[in-house]
mmCIF file of C-alpha atoms in Angstrom:
data_model
loop_
_atom_site.group_PDB
_atom_site.id
_atom_site.type_symbol
_atom_site.label_atom_id
_atom_site.label_comp_id
_atom_site.label_asym_id
_atom_site.label_seq_id
_atom_site.Cartn_x
_atom_site.Cartn_y
_atom_site.Cartn_z
ATOM 1 C CA MET A 1 349.681 60.795 18.886
ATOM 2 C CA GLU A 2 348.092 62.417 15.841
ATOM 3 C CA PHE A 3 351.611 63.241 14.612
ATOM 4 C CA VAL A 4 352.676 59.589 14.952
ATOM 5 C CA ASP A 5 349.568 58.375 13.123
ATOM 6 C CA LYS A 6 350.232 60.731 10.224
ATOM 7 C CA PHE A 7 353.900 59.721 10.108
ATOM 8 C CA GLU A 8 352.998 56.018 9.989
ATOM 9 C CA ARG A 9 350.549 56.645 7.150
ATOM 10 C CA GLU A 10 353.458 57.934 5.111
ATOM 11 C CA CYS A 11 355.001 54.457 5.180
ATOM 12 C CA GLY A 12 354.485 52.528 1.967
ATOM 13 C CA SER A 13 353.563 49.186 3.510
ATOM 14 C CA GLN A 14 352.723 47.423 6.731
ATOM 15 C CA SER A 15 356.249 46.030 6.918
ATOM 16 C CA SER A 16 357.598 49.576 6.815
ATOM 17 C CA VAL A 17 355.371 50.480 9.744
ATOM 18 C CA LYS A 18 356.719 47.506 11.696
ATOM 19 C CA ARG A 19 360.293 48.503 10.973
ATOM 20 C CA LEU A 20 359.512 52.057 12.077
ATOM 21 C CA ARG A 21 358.043 50.902 15.346
ATOM 22 C CA ALA A 22 361.048 48.637 15.945
ATOM 23 C CA HIS A 23 363.512 51.463 15.488
ATOM 24 C CA PRO A 24 365.250 52.660 18.695
ATOM 25 C CA SER A 25 364.410 56.322 17.946
ATOM 26 C CA TYR A 26 360.714 55.475 17.694
ATOM 27 C CA ASN A 27 360.794 53.651 21.016
ATOM 28 C CA THR A 28 362.690 56.504 22.649
ATOM 29 C CA PHE A 29 360.086 59.019 21.430
ATOM 30 C CA MET A 30 357.152 56.887 22.530
ATOM 31 C CA SER A 31 358.674 56.313 25.951
ATOM 32 C CA LYS A 32 358.555 60.053 26.522
ATOM 33 C CA TRP A 33 354.854 60.123 25.634
ATOM 34 C CA SER A 34 352.901 58.729 28.603
ATOM 35 C CA LEU A 35 349.174 58.322 28.067
ATOM 36 C CA PRO A 36 348.402 58.126 31.817
ATOM 37 C CA VAL A 37 350.313 61.345 32.436
ATOM 38 C CA TYR A 38 348.537 63.065 29.538
ATOM 39 C CA PHE A 39 345.143 62.054 30.844
ATOM 40 C CA GLN A 40 346.042 63.162 34.351
ATOM 41 C CA ILE A 41 346.899 66.601 33.015
ATOM 42 C CA ARG A 42 343.625 66.787 31.103
ATOM 43 C CA PHE A 43 341.692 65.451 34.088
ATOM 44 C CA GLN A 44 343.064 68.136 36.377
ATOM 45 C CA GLU A 45 342.300 70.774 33.759
ATOM 46 C CA ILE A 46 338.728 69.656 33.065
ATOM 47 C CA ALA A 47 337.613 68.419 36.492
ATOM 48 C CA GLY A 48 339.439 71.280 38.184
ATOM 49 C CA SER A 49 337.430 73.853 36.241
ATOM 50 C CA VAL A 50 334.205 72.214 37.400
ATOM 51 C CA GLU A 51 335.251 72.158 41.056
ATOM 52 C CA THR A 52 336.327 75.789 40.870
ATOM 53 C CA ALA A 53 332.944 76.771 39.397
ATOM 54 C CA LEU A 54 331.139 74.907 42.194
ATOM 55 C CA MET A 55 332.817 77.178 44.756
ATOM 56 C CA ASN A 56 330.666 80.096 43.478
ATOM 57 C CA PRO A 57 327.912 78.296 41.585
ATOM 58 C CA PHE A 58 325.371 81.116 41.457
ATOM 59 C CA ASN A 59 327.531 83.634 39.633
ATOM 60 C CA THR A 60 325.970 84.846 36.398
ATOM 61 C CA ALA A 61 327.072 82.932 33.298
ATOM 62 C CA THR A 62 329.119 84.875 30.758
ATOM 63 C CA GLY A 63 329.178 82.255 27.988
ATOM 64 C CA ASN A 64 326.864 81.929 25.014
ATOM 65 C CA ASN A 65 325.584 78.434 25.798
ATOM 66 C CA GLY A 66 322.193 79.678 27.008
ATOM 67 C CA PHE A 67 322.732 79.039 30.725
ATOM 68 C CA LYS A 68 322.004 81.576 33.458
ATOM 69 C CA LEU A 69 324.438 80.233 36.072
ATOM 70 C CA SER A 70 328.195 80.072 35.543
ATOM 71 C CA VAL A 71 328.463 76.571 37.007
ATOM 72 C CA PHE A 72 326.313 75.060 34.252
ATOM 73 C CA ASP A 73 328.218 76.991 31.614
ATOM 74 C CA THR A 74 331.441 75.475 32.982
ATOM 75 C CA ILE A 75 329.981 71.967 33.212
ATOM 76 C CA TRP A 76 328.809 72.110 29.602
ATOM 77 C CA ASN A 77 332.221 73.327 28.416
ATOM 78 C CA ALA A 78 333.935 70.575 30.440
ATOM 79 C CA LEU A 79 331.768 67.887 28.852
ATOM 80 C CA GLN A 80 332.543 69.194 25.395
ATOM 81 C CA MET A 81 336.263 69.459 26.183
ATOM 82 C CA CYS A 82 336.449 65.714 26.840
ATOM 83 C CA TRP A 83 335.571 64.969 23.215
ATOM 84 C CA LYS A 84 337.303 67.748 21.310
ATOM 85 C CA ASP A 85 339.688 66.579 18.597
ATOM 86 C CA GLN A 86 342.503 68.567 20.202
ATOM 87 C CA VAL A 87 341.993 66.728 23.527
ATOM 88 C CA TYR A 88 340.436 63.313 22.915
ATOM 89 C CA ILE A 89 342.715 60.339 22.150
ATOM 90 C CA THR A 90 341.268 57.000 21.094
ATOM 91 C CA PRO A 91 343.497 54.875 23.398
ATOM 92 C CA LEU A 92 342.072 56.883 26.308
ATOM 93 C CA ALA A 93 338.433 56.554 25.193
ATOM 94 C CA HIS A 94 337.426 54.596 28.301
ATOM 95 C CA ARG A 95 338.900 57.243 30.587
ATOM 96 C CA PHE A 96 337.261 60.183 28.835
ATOM 97 C CA TRP A 97 333.967 58.281 28.865
ATOM 98 C CA LYS A 98 334.295 57.732 32.603
ATOM 99 C CA LEU A 99 335.182 61.394 33.135
ATOM 100 C CA THR A 100 332.059 62.440 31.214
ATOM 101 C CA LEU A 101 329.816 60.397 33.498
ATOM 102 C CA GLN A 102 331.688 61.653 36.558
ATOM 103 C CA ILE A 103 331.056 65.279 35.575
ATOM 104 C CA ILE A 104 327.318 64.657 35.167
ATOM 105 C CA LEU A 105 327.125 62.803 38.475
ATOM 106 C CA ARG A 106 329.173 65.511 40.203
ATOM 107 C CA CYS A 107 326.571 68.009 39.046
ATOM 108 C CA THR A 108 323.833 65.731 40.409
ATOM 109 C CA THR A 109 325.585 65.517 43.785
ATOM 110 C CA TRP A 110 325.852 69.288 43.982
ATOM 111 C CA ILE A 111 322.144 69.660 43.155
ATOM 112 C CA SER A 112 321.353 67.266 46.011
ATOM 113 C CA GLU A 113 323.444 69.395 48.356
ATOM 114 C CA ILE A 114 321.512 72.494 47.281
ATOM 115 C CA ASN A 115 318.237 70.706 47.974
ATOM 116 C CA GLU A 116 319.359 70.010 51.535
ATOM 117 C CA LYS A 117 320.292 73.629 52.219
ATOM 118 C CA PRO A 118 317.812 76.030 53.857
ATOM 119 C CA THR A 119 316.214 78.618 51.622
ATOM 120 C CA ASN A 120 315.982 82.344 52.126
ATOM 121 C CA THR A 121 312.280 83.108 52.673
ATOM 122 C CA GLU A 122 312.636 86.118 54.959
ATOM 123 C CA ASN A 123 312.280 89.437 53.131
ATOM 124 C CA GLN A 124 312.284 87.431 49.914
ATOM 125 C CA SER A 125 311.953 89.525 46.775
ATOM 126 C CA LEU A 126 310.962 88.039 43.453
ATOM 127 C CA SER A 127 313.397 90.404 41.787
ATOM 128 C CA SER A 128 316.468 89.247 43.704
ATOM 129 C CA ASP A 129 319.538 88.873 41.498
ATOM 130 C CA GLY A 130 320.489 85.313 40.692
ATOM 131 C CA ASP A 131 324.064 85.840 41.864
ATOM 132 C CA LYS A 132 323.169 87.901 44.907
ATOM 133 C CA ALA A 133 325.407 87.046 47.830
ATOM 134 C CA THR A 134 323.841 86.237 51.180
ATOM 135 C CA ASP A 135 325.275 87.347 54.479
ATOM 136 C CA ASP A 136 326.243 84.981 57.267
ATOM 137 C CA LYS A 137 322.854 85.332 58.953
ATOM 138 C CA SER A 138 320.829 84.480 55.855
ATOM 139 C CA PRO A 139 320.290 81.028 54.363
ATOM 140 C CA PRO A 140 322.412 80.559 51.243
ATOM 141 C CA VAL A 141 319.799 79.927 48.547
ATOM 142 C CA THR A 142 317.283 82.512 47.350
ATOM 143 C CA MET A 143 314.184 81.810 45.328
ATOM 144 C CA ALA A 144 315.615 83.623 42.292
ATOM 145 C CA GLN A 145 318.720 81.428 42.425
ATOM 146 C CA MET A 146 316.528 78.352 42.622
ATOM 147 C CA ILE A 147 314.587 79.469 39.543
ATOM 148 C CA PHE A 148 317.859 79.826 37.637
ATOM 149 C CA LEU A 149 318.852 76.363 38.859
ATOM 150 C CA ILE A 150 315.618 74.801 37.630
ATOM 151 C CA GLY A 151 315.936 76.459 34.222
ATOM 152 C CA ASP A 152 319.594 75.472 33.744
ATOM 153 C CA VAL A 153 319.030 71.859 34.800
ATOM 154 C CA ASP A 154 316.247 71.554 32.236
ATOM 155 C CA LYS A 155 318.464 73.105 29.553
ATOM 156 C CA LEU A 156 321.417 70.820 30.323
ATOM 157 C CA TYR A 157 319.101 67.802 30.354
ATOM 158 C CA GLU A 158 317.803 68.827 26.936
ATOM 159 C CA LYS A 159 321.249 69.469 25.387
ATOM 160 C CA LEU A 160 322.960 66.232 26.494
ATOM 161 C CA PRO A 161 321.330 63.785 24.014
ATOM 162 C CA SER A 162 322.500 65.822 21.034
ATOM 163 C CA MET A 163 326.061 65.865 22.343
ATOM 164 C CA PHE A 164 325.979 62.099 22.865
ATOM 165 C CA THR A 165 324.695 61.198 19.392
ATOM 166 C CA LYS A 166 326.666 63.769 17.392
ATOM 167 C CA CYS A 167 329.979 63.582 19.244
ATOM 168 C CA ILE A 168 330.465 60.840 21.821
ATOM 169 C CA GLN A 169 328.729 58.022 19.983
ATOM 170 C CA VAL A 170 330.515 58.864 16.735
ATOM 171 C CA LYS A 171 333.955 58.610 18.358
ATOM 172 C CA LEU A 172 333.230 55.508 20.416
ATOM 173 C CA SER A 173 331.579 53.614 17.548
ATOM 174 C CA SER A 174 335.016 53.248 15.926
ATOM 175 C CA ILE A 175 336.166 51.012 18.775
ATOM 176 C CA CYS A 176 332.812 49.639 19.931
ATOM 177 C CA LYS A 177 330.273 48.325 17.437
ATOM 178 C CA ASP A 178 327.448 47.936 19.956
ATOM 179 C CA THR A 179 326.936 51.247 21.787
ATOM 180 C CA SER A 180 323.559 50.391 23.299
ATOM 181 C CA PHE A 181 325.028 49.826 26.774
ATOM 182 C CA LEU A 182 326.764 53.211 26.511
ATOM 183 C CA THR A 183 323.433 54.837 25.688
ATOM 184 C CA GLU A 184 321.824 53.220 28.720
ATOM 185 C CA SER A 185 324.619 54.384 31.034
ATOM 186 C CA PHE A 186 324.460 57.905 29.661
ATOM 187 C CA GLU A 187 320.663 58.105 30.017
ATOM 188 C CA GLU A 188 320.852 56.781 33.566
ATOM 189 C CA ALA A 189 323.309 59.512 34.542
ATOM 190 C CA ARG A 190 321.279 62.119 32.643
ATOM 191 C CA SER A 191 318.001 61.137 34.317
ATOM 192 C CA LYS A 192 319.492 61.735 37.771
ATOM 193 C CA LEU A 193 319.876 65.424 36.911
ATOM 194 C CA ILE A 194 316.139 66.076 37.073
ATOM 195 C CA GLU A 195 315.227 63.877 40.040
ATOM 196 C CA LEU A 196 314.973 66.870 42.374
ATOM 197 C CA GLN A 197 313.262 69.269 39.955
ATOM 198 C CA ASP A 198 309.853 68.566 41.494
ATOM 199 C CA SER A 199 311.215 69.390 44.943
ATOM 200 C CA PHE A 200 312.566 72.750 43.780
ATOM 201 C CA CYS A 201 309.350 73.522 41.897
ATOM 202 C CA SER A 202 307.278 72.721 44.991
ATOM 203 C CA PHE A 203 309.221 75.358 46.903
ATOM 204 C CA ILE A 204 308.586 77.943 44.179
ATOM 205 C CA VAL A 205 304.886 77.067 44.085
ATOM 206 C CA LYS A 206 304.624 77.380 47.864
ATOM 207 C CA GLN A 207 306.287 80.789 47.900
ATOM 208 C CA VAL A 208 304.237 82.291 45.052
ATOM 209 C CA CYS A 209 300.992 80.811 46.386
ATOM 210 C CA GLY A 210 301.673 82.265 49.807
ATOM 211 C CA LEU A 211 301.860 85.750 48.288
ATOM 212 C CA CYS A 212 298.780 85.224 46.104
ATOM 213 C CA SER A 213 296.557 83.529 48.678
ATOM 214 C CA ALA A 214 297.045 86.325 51.200
ATOM 215 C CA HIS A 215 294.747 88.517 49.075
ATOM 216 C CA LEU A 216 291.952 85.926 48.956
ATOM 217 C CA LYS A 217 291.056 86.688 52.561
ATOM 218 C CA SER A 218 289.663 89.989 51.300
ATOM 219 C CA ALA A 219 286.708 87.988 49.981
ATOM 220 C CA ASN A 220 285.449 88.042 53.568
ATOM 221 C CA ASP A 221 284.852 91.794 53.144
ATOM 222 C CA ILE A 222 282.135 91.205 50.531
ATOM 223 C CA PRO A 223 279.275 90.938 53.106
ATOM 224 C CA ARG A 224 280.313 94.263 54.644
ATOM 225 C CA LEU A 225 280.063 95.922 51.220
ATOM 226 C CA TYR A 226 276.498 94.754 50.511
ATOM 227 C CA ARG A 227 274.705 94.147 53.774
ATOM 228 C CA ARG A 228 272.445 97.121 54.616
ATOM 229 C CA THR A 229 274.243 99.386 52.130
ATOM 230 C CA ASN A 230 271.632 99.381 49.349
ATOM 231 C CA ARG A 231 274.386 98.905 46.755
ATOM 232 C CA GLU A 232 273.537 98.033 43.175
ATOM 233 C CA VAL A 233 273.575 94.487 41.891
ATOM 234 C CA PRO A 234 277.249 93.505 41.296
ATOM 235 C CA SER A 235 278.389 93.382 37.681
ATOM 236 C CA LYS A 236 282.221 93.311 37.879
ATOM 237 C CA SER A 237 284.810 91.428 39.887
ATOM 238 C CA SER A 238 286.279 92.623 43.178
ATOM 239 C CA ASN A 239 289.712 94.203 43.398
ATOM 240 C CA TYR A 240 291.110 91.351 45.486
ATOM 241 C CA VAL A 241 290.909 88.998 42.478
ATOM 242 C CA GLN A 242 293.317 91.146 40.472
ATOM 243 C CA ASN A 243 295.496 91.748 43.531
ATOM 244 C CA ALA A 244 295.781 88.006 44.099
ATOM 245 C CA MET A 245 297.268 87.633 40.619
ATOM 246 C CA LYS A 246 299.880 90.384 40.945
ATOM 247 C CA PRO A 247 302.561 88.218 42.651
ATOM 248 C CA LEU A 248 302.242 85.647 39.865
ATOM 249 C CA GLN A 249 302.326 88.343 37.194
ATOM 250 C CA LEU A 250 305.473 89.770 38.788
ATOM 251 C CA PHE A 251 306.984 86.295 38.854
ATOM 252 C CA ILE A 252 306.279 85.888 35.131
ATOM 253 C CA GLN A 253 307.622 89.325 34.316
ATOM 254 C CA GLU A 254 310.924 88.752 36.100
ATOM 255 C CA HIS A 255 311.549 85.045 35.535
ATOM 256 C CA GLY A 256 309.300 84.023 32.661
ATOM 257 C CA ASP A 257 312.200 83.826 30.195
ATOM 258 C CA VAL A 258 314.294 81.631 32.495
ATOM 259 C CA LEU A 259 312.061 78.564 32.483
ATOM 260 C CA GLN A 260 311.142 76.410 29.518
ATOM 261 C CA SER A 261 307.566 76.615 28.279
ATOM 262 C CA SER A 262 306.570 73.146 29.497
ATOM 263 C CA ARG A 263 308.080 73.734 32.932
ATOM 264 C CA LYS A 264 306.436 77.157 33.172
ATOM 265 C CA GLN A 265 302.992 75.819 32.295
ATOM 266 C CA GLN A 266 303.318 73.053 34.870
ATOM 267 C CA LEU A 267 304.324 75.599 37.493
ATOM 268 C CA PHE A 268 301.317 77.752 36.635
ATOM 269 C CA ALA A 269 298.961 74.778 36.883
ATOM 270 C CA ASP A 270 300.390 73.801 40.285
ATOM 271 C CA ILE A 271 300.238 77.389 41.542
ATOM 272 C CA PHE A 272 296.605 77.784 40.476
ATOM 273 C CA THR A 273 295.738 74.413 41.998
ATOM 274 C CA HIS A 274 297.048 75.515 45.395
ATOM 275 C CA ILE A 275 295.335 78.908 45.111
ATOM 276 C CA VAL A 276 292.045 77.213 44.213
ATOM 277 C CA GLN A 277 292.272 75.054 47.337
ATOM 278 C CA GLU A 278 292.588 78.171 49.458
ATOM 279 C CA TYR A 279 289.880 79.968 47.464
ATOM 280 C CA HIS A 280 287.492 77.039 47.902
ATOM 281 C CA SER A 281 288.023 77.082 51.668
ATOM 282 C CA VAL A 282 287.430 80.855 51.887
ATOM 283 C CA SER A 283 284.358 80.691 49.617
ATOM 284 C CA SER A 284 282.833 77.761 51.470
ATOM 285 C CA ASP A 285 283.214 79.492 54.831
ATOM 286 C CA LEU A 286 281.827 82.729 53.399
ATOM 287 C CA LEU A 287 278.747 81.088 51.884
ATOM 288 C CA THR A 288 278.100 79.188 55.103
ATOM 289 C CA SER A 289 278.351 82.406 57.097
ATOM 290 C CA VAL A 290 275.989 84.210 54.713
ATOM 291 C CA LYS A 291 273.489 81.378 54.948
ATOM 292 C CA LYS A 292 273.560 81.410 58.740
ATOM 293 C CA MET A 293 273.107 85.183 58.847
ATOM 294 C CA GLU A 294 270.241 84.971 56.363
ATOM 295 C CA GLU A 295 268.446 82.337 58.427
ATOM 296 C CA SER A 296 269.065 84.303 61.604
ATOM 297 C CA LEU A 297 267.488 87.430 60.114
ATOM 298 C CA LYS A 298 264.478 85.453 58.927
ATOM 299 C CA ARG A 299 263.922 84.027 62.403
ATOM 300 C CA LEU A 300 264.239 87.516 63.868
ATOM 301 C CA LYS A 301 261.583 88.862 61.510
ATOM 302 C CA MET A 302 259.244 85.999 62.376
ATOM 303 C CA MET A 303 259.704 86.644 66.075
ATOM 304 C CA ARG A 304 258.837 90.316 65.586
ATOM 305 C CA LYS A 305 255.880 89.315 63.450
ATOM 306 C CA SER A 306 256.610 92.162 61.093
ATOM 307 C CA ASP A 307 254.178 91.447 58.305
ATOM 308 C CA VAL A 308 254.884 93.036 54.941
ATOM 309 C CA GLY A 309 252.661 93.332 51.940
ATOM 310 C CA LEU A 310 255.174 91.740 49.594
ATOM 311 C CA PRO A 311 258.168 89.482 50.161
ATOM 312 C CA GLN A 312 261.617 91.058 49.969
ATOM 313 C CA SER A 313 262.277 89.275 46.710
ATOM 314 C CA SER A 314 259.703 91.428 45.006
ATOM 315 C CA GLN A 315 262.066 94.332 45.445
ATOM 316 C CA GLY A 316 264.917 92.523 43.657
ATOM 317 C CA LEU A 317 267.909 90.650 44.988
ATOM 318 C CA SER A 318 268.449 90.697 48.719
ATOM 319 C CA ASP A 319 271.755 91.735 50.258
ATOM 320 C CA ASP A 320 272.685 88.082 50.745
ATOM 321 C CA ASP A 321 271.831 87.327 47.125
ATOM 322 C CA LYS A 322 274.161 90.132 46.020
ATOM 323 C CA ILE A 323 276.951 88.706 48.165
ATOM 324 C CA ARG A 324 276.579 85.300 46.518
ATOM 325 C CA LEU A 325 276.449 86.826 43.063
ATOM 326 C CA GLN A 326 279.568 88.923 43.726
ATOM 327 C CA LEU A 327 281.474 85.843 44.822
ATOM 328 C CA ALA A 328 280.365 83.985 41.687
ATOM 329 C CA ILE A 329 281.518 86.881 39.472
ATOM 330 C CA ASP A 330 284.887 86.861 41.257
ATOM 331 C CA VAL A 331 285.389 83.151 40.658
ATOM 332 C CA ARG A 332 284.483 83.546 36.983
ATOM 333 C CA LYS A 333 287.067 86.329 36.671
ATOM 334 C CA PHE A 334 289.632 84.119 38.355
ATOM 335 C CA GLY A 335 288.911 81.449 35.740
ATOM 336 C CA GLU A 336 289.452 83.965 32.939
ATOM 337 C CA GLN A 337 292.843 84.867 34.396
ATOM 338 C CA ILE A 338 293.816 81.201 34.469
ATOM 339 C CA VAL A 339 293.049 80.875 30.763
ATOM 340 C CA SER A 340 294.860 84.139 29.965
ATOM 341 C CA LEU A 341 298.116 82.544 31.140
ATOM 342 C CA GLY A 342 297.740 79.629 28.769
ATOM 343 C CA VAL A 343 296.465 77.139 31.348
ATOM 344 C CA GLU A 344 293.235 75.272 30.705
ATOM 345 C CA LYS A 345 290.762 75.239 33.572
ATOM 346 C CA ASP A 346 290.607 71.447 33.554
ATOM 347 C CA GLN A 347 294.366 71.384 34.246
ATOM 348 C CA VAL A 348 293.720 73.112 37.569
ATOM 349 C CA LYS A 349 292.572 70.563 40.099
ATOM 350 C CA GLY A 350 289.655 71.778 42.142
ATOM 351 C CA TYR A 351 288.561 74.658 39.923
ATOM 352 C CA ALA A 352 285.472 72.792 38.673
ATOM 353 C CA GLU A 353 284.438 72.144 42.283
ATOM 354 C CA LEU A 354 285.011 75.791 43.217
ATOM 355 C CA SER A 355 282.942 77.005 40.278
ATOM 356 C CA GLU A 356 280.173 74.536 41.070
ATOM 357 C CA LEU A 357 280.145 75.675 44.694
ATOM 358 C CA VAL A 358 279.527 79.354 43.966
ATOM 359 C CA GLU A 359 277.340 78.859 40.890
ATOM 360 C CA SER A 360 275.052 76.432 42.699
ATOM 361 C CA HIS A 361 274.306 79.049 45.343
ATOM 362 C CA VAL A 362 273.581 81.674 42.674
ATOM 363 C CA LYS A 363 271.330 79.245 40.816
ATOM 364 C CA LYS A 364 269.573 78.333 44.053
ATOM 365 C CA THR A 365 268.981 82.001 44.793
ATOM 366 C CA SER A 366 267.583 82.576 41.300
ATOM 367 C CA ASP A 367 265.269 79.586 41.591
ATOM 368 C CA GLU A 368 264.005 80.753 44.969
ATOM 369 C CA LEU A 369 263.459 84.252 43.604
ATOM 370 C CA LEU A 370 261.503 82.875 40.656
ATOM 371 C CA THR A 371 259.361 80.767 43.002
ATOM 372 C CA GLU A 372 258.588 83.796 45.157
ATOM 373 C CA LEU A 373 257.664 85.888 42.125
ATOM 374 C CA LYS A 374 255.256 83.201 40.989
ATOM 375 C CA LYS A 375 253.664 83.157 44.424
ATOM 376 C CA ILE A 376 253.295 86.929 44.352
ATOM 377 C CA ALA A 377 251.713 86.765 40.934
ATOM 378 C CA LYS A 378 249.142 84.225 42.147
ATOM 379 C CA VAL A 379 248.320 86.375 45.196
ATOM 380 C CA ARG A 380 247.745 89.400 42.978
ATOM 381 C CA GLU A 381 245.549 87.411 40.609
ATOM 382 C CA ALA A 382 243.505 86.178 43.542
ATOM 383 C CA GLU A 383 243.133 89.724 44.940
ATOM 384 C CA GLU A 384 242.076 91.075 41.530
ATOM 385 C CA TYR A 385 239.552 88.249 41.132
ATOM 386 C CA ASN A 386 238.027 88.837 44.593
ATOM 387 C CA SER A 387 237.804 92.556 43.961
#
């Protein structure tokens, strides 16, 4: 068709063009050029490449388009192919436009199918290869593959507007003055790509949190470390706090470059929010247990009527006070680790409540200790006065 257009431009006038088109040789040539057949060939070429890629979607991409999975590399190339000068023909604009939307929606359908598949959580390794094949006994989707999927969907979603404005809209504007309805249709198809991103991210959050939260149970060992051991007043965080962060640090190390910054920060915030919920539950139970034990010991001492010259507080913090202080130090360290990953504490739902929970018990202990010291001071003054 480009050859015919150039040939017609060589004619000196419009009447010459009409005579050319009326010539039997022209009609014979044009009869051999079938636009429907041409489009069918291109359709099979373009759509066929997409369907072939969907047969092994989690293979590693080999192109330079920035995608991790081969299927998204193929989809992006297919979308571009529709509008290349060597492929696109203006009389077939409506068909190439329809094919473009069909490719995007085909990708959306495949994503929905992935969301419905079971995920491989048994013996799951954060370092699993994105294109790792699963055997017949294992579910077909691994967490690493899902991370690649999330990253590539975000990248495709981000790249589509530029392709529309710089390529598609430019070509279609020559035959359609008002392209606003085209923009709306394109954005509608584009928006469907990311509808299931939250579902995939929730799975990732659940998996990482499960690995992190398992270490929080070690907080229950704090009483054993301080009760009747005469240990010094705590000044640094417990090992379990750092251990709880290792799964997340491994996740960042292996997959941090796959996800976009905004998506990564949102994942971190959601992960910390879930960890905080678990941490709050563990801390609340621990503080309640410490309080009950403390009251039980006090009642036991009263029953034995073991009078002492000075209250225990005169000798410094009690074992229970040290336990509360250690827990408070651990929570503060946890907050520092949140900030170190670029997440503000106020972005993590529940952290303020967790901090208030442990700090209030430390403050209460300090206030009680101060009150006891004042009482001791008054007793000593009275004894010195009487003497």
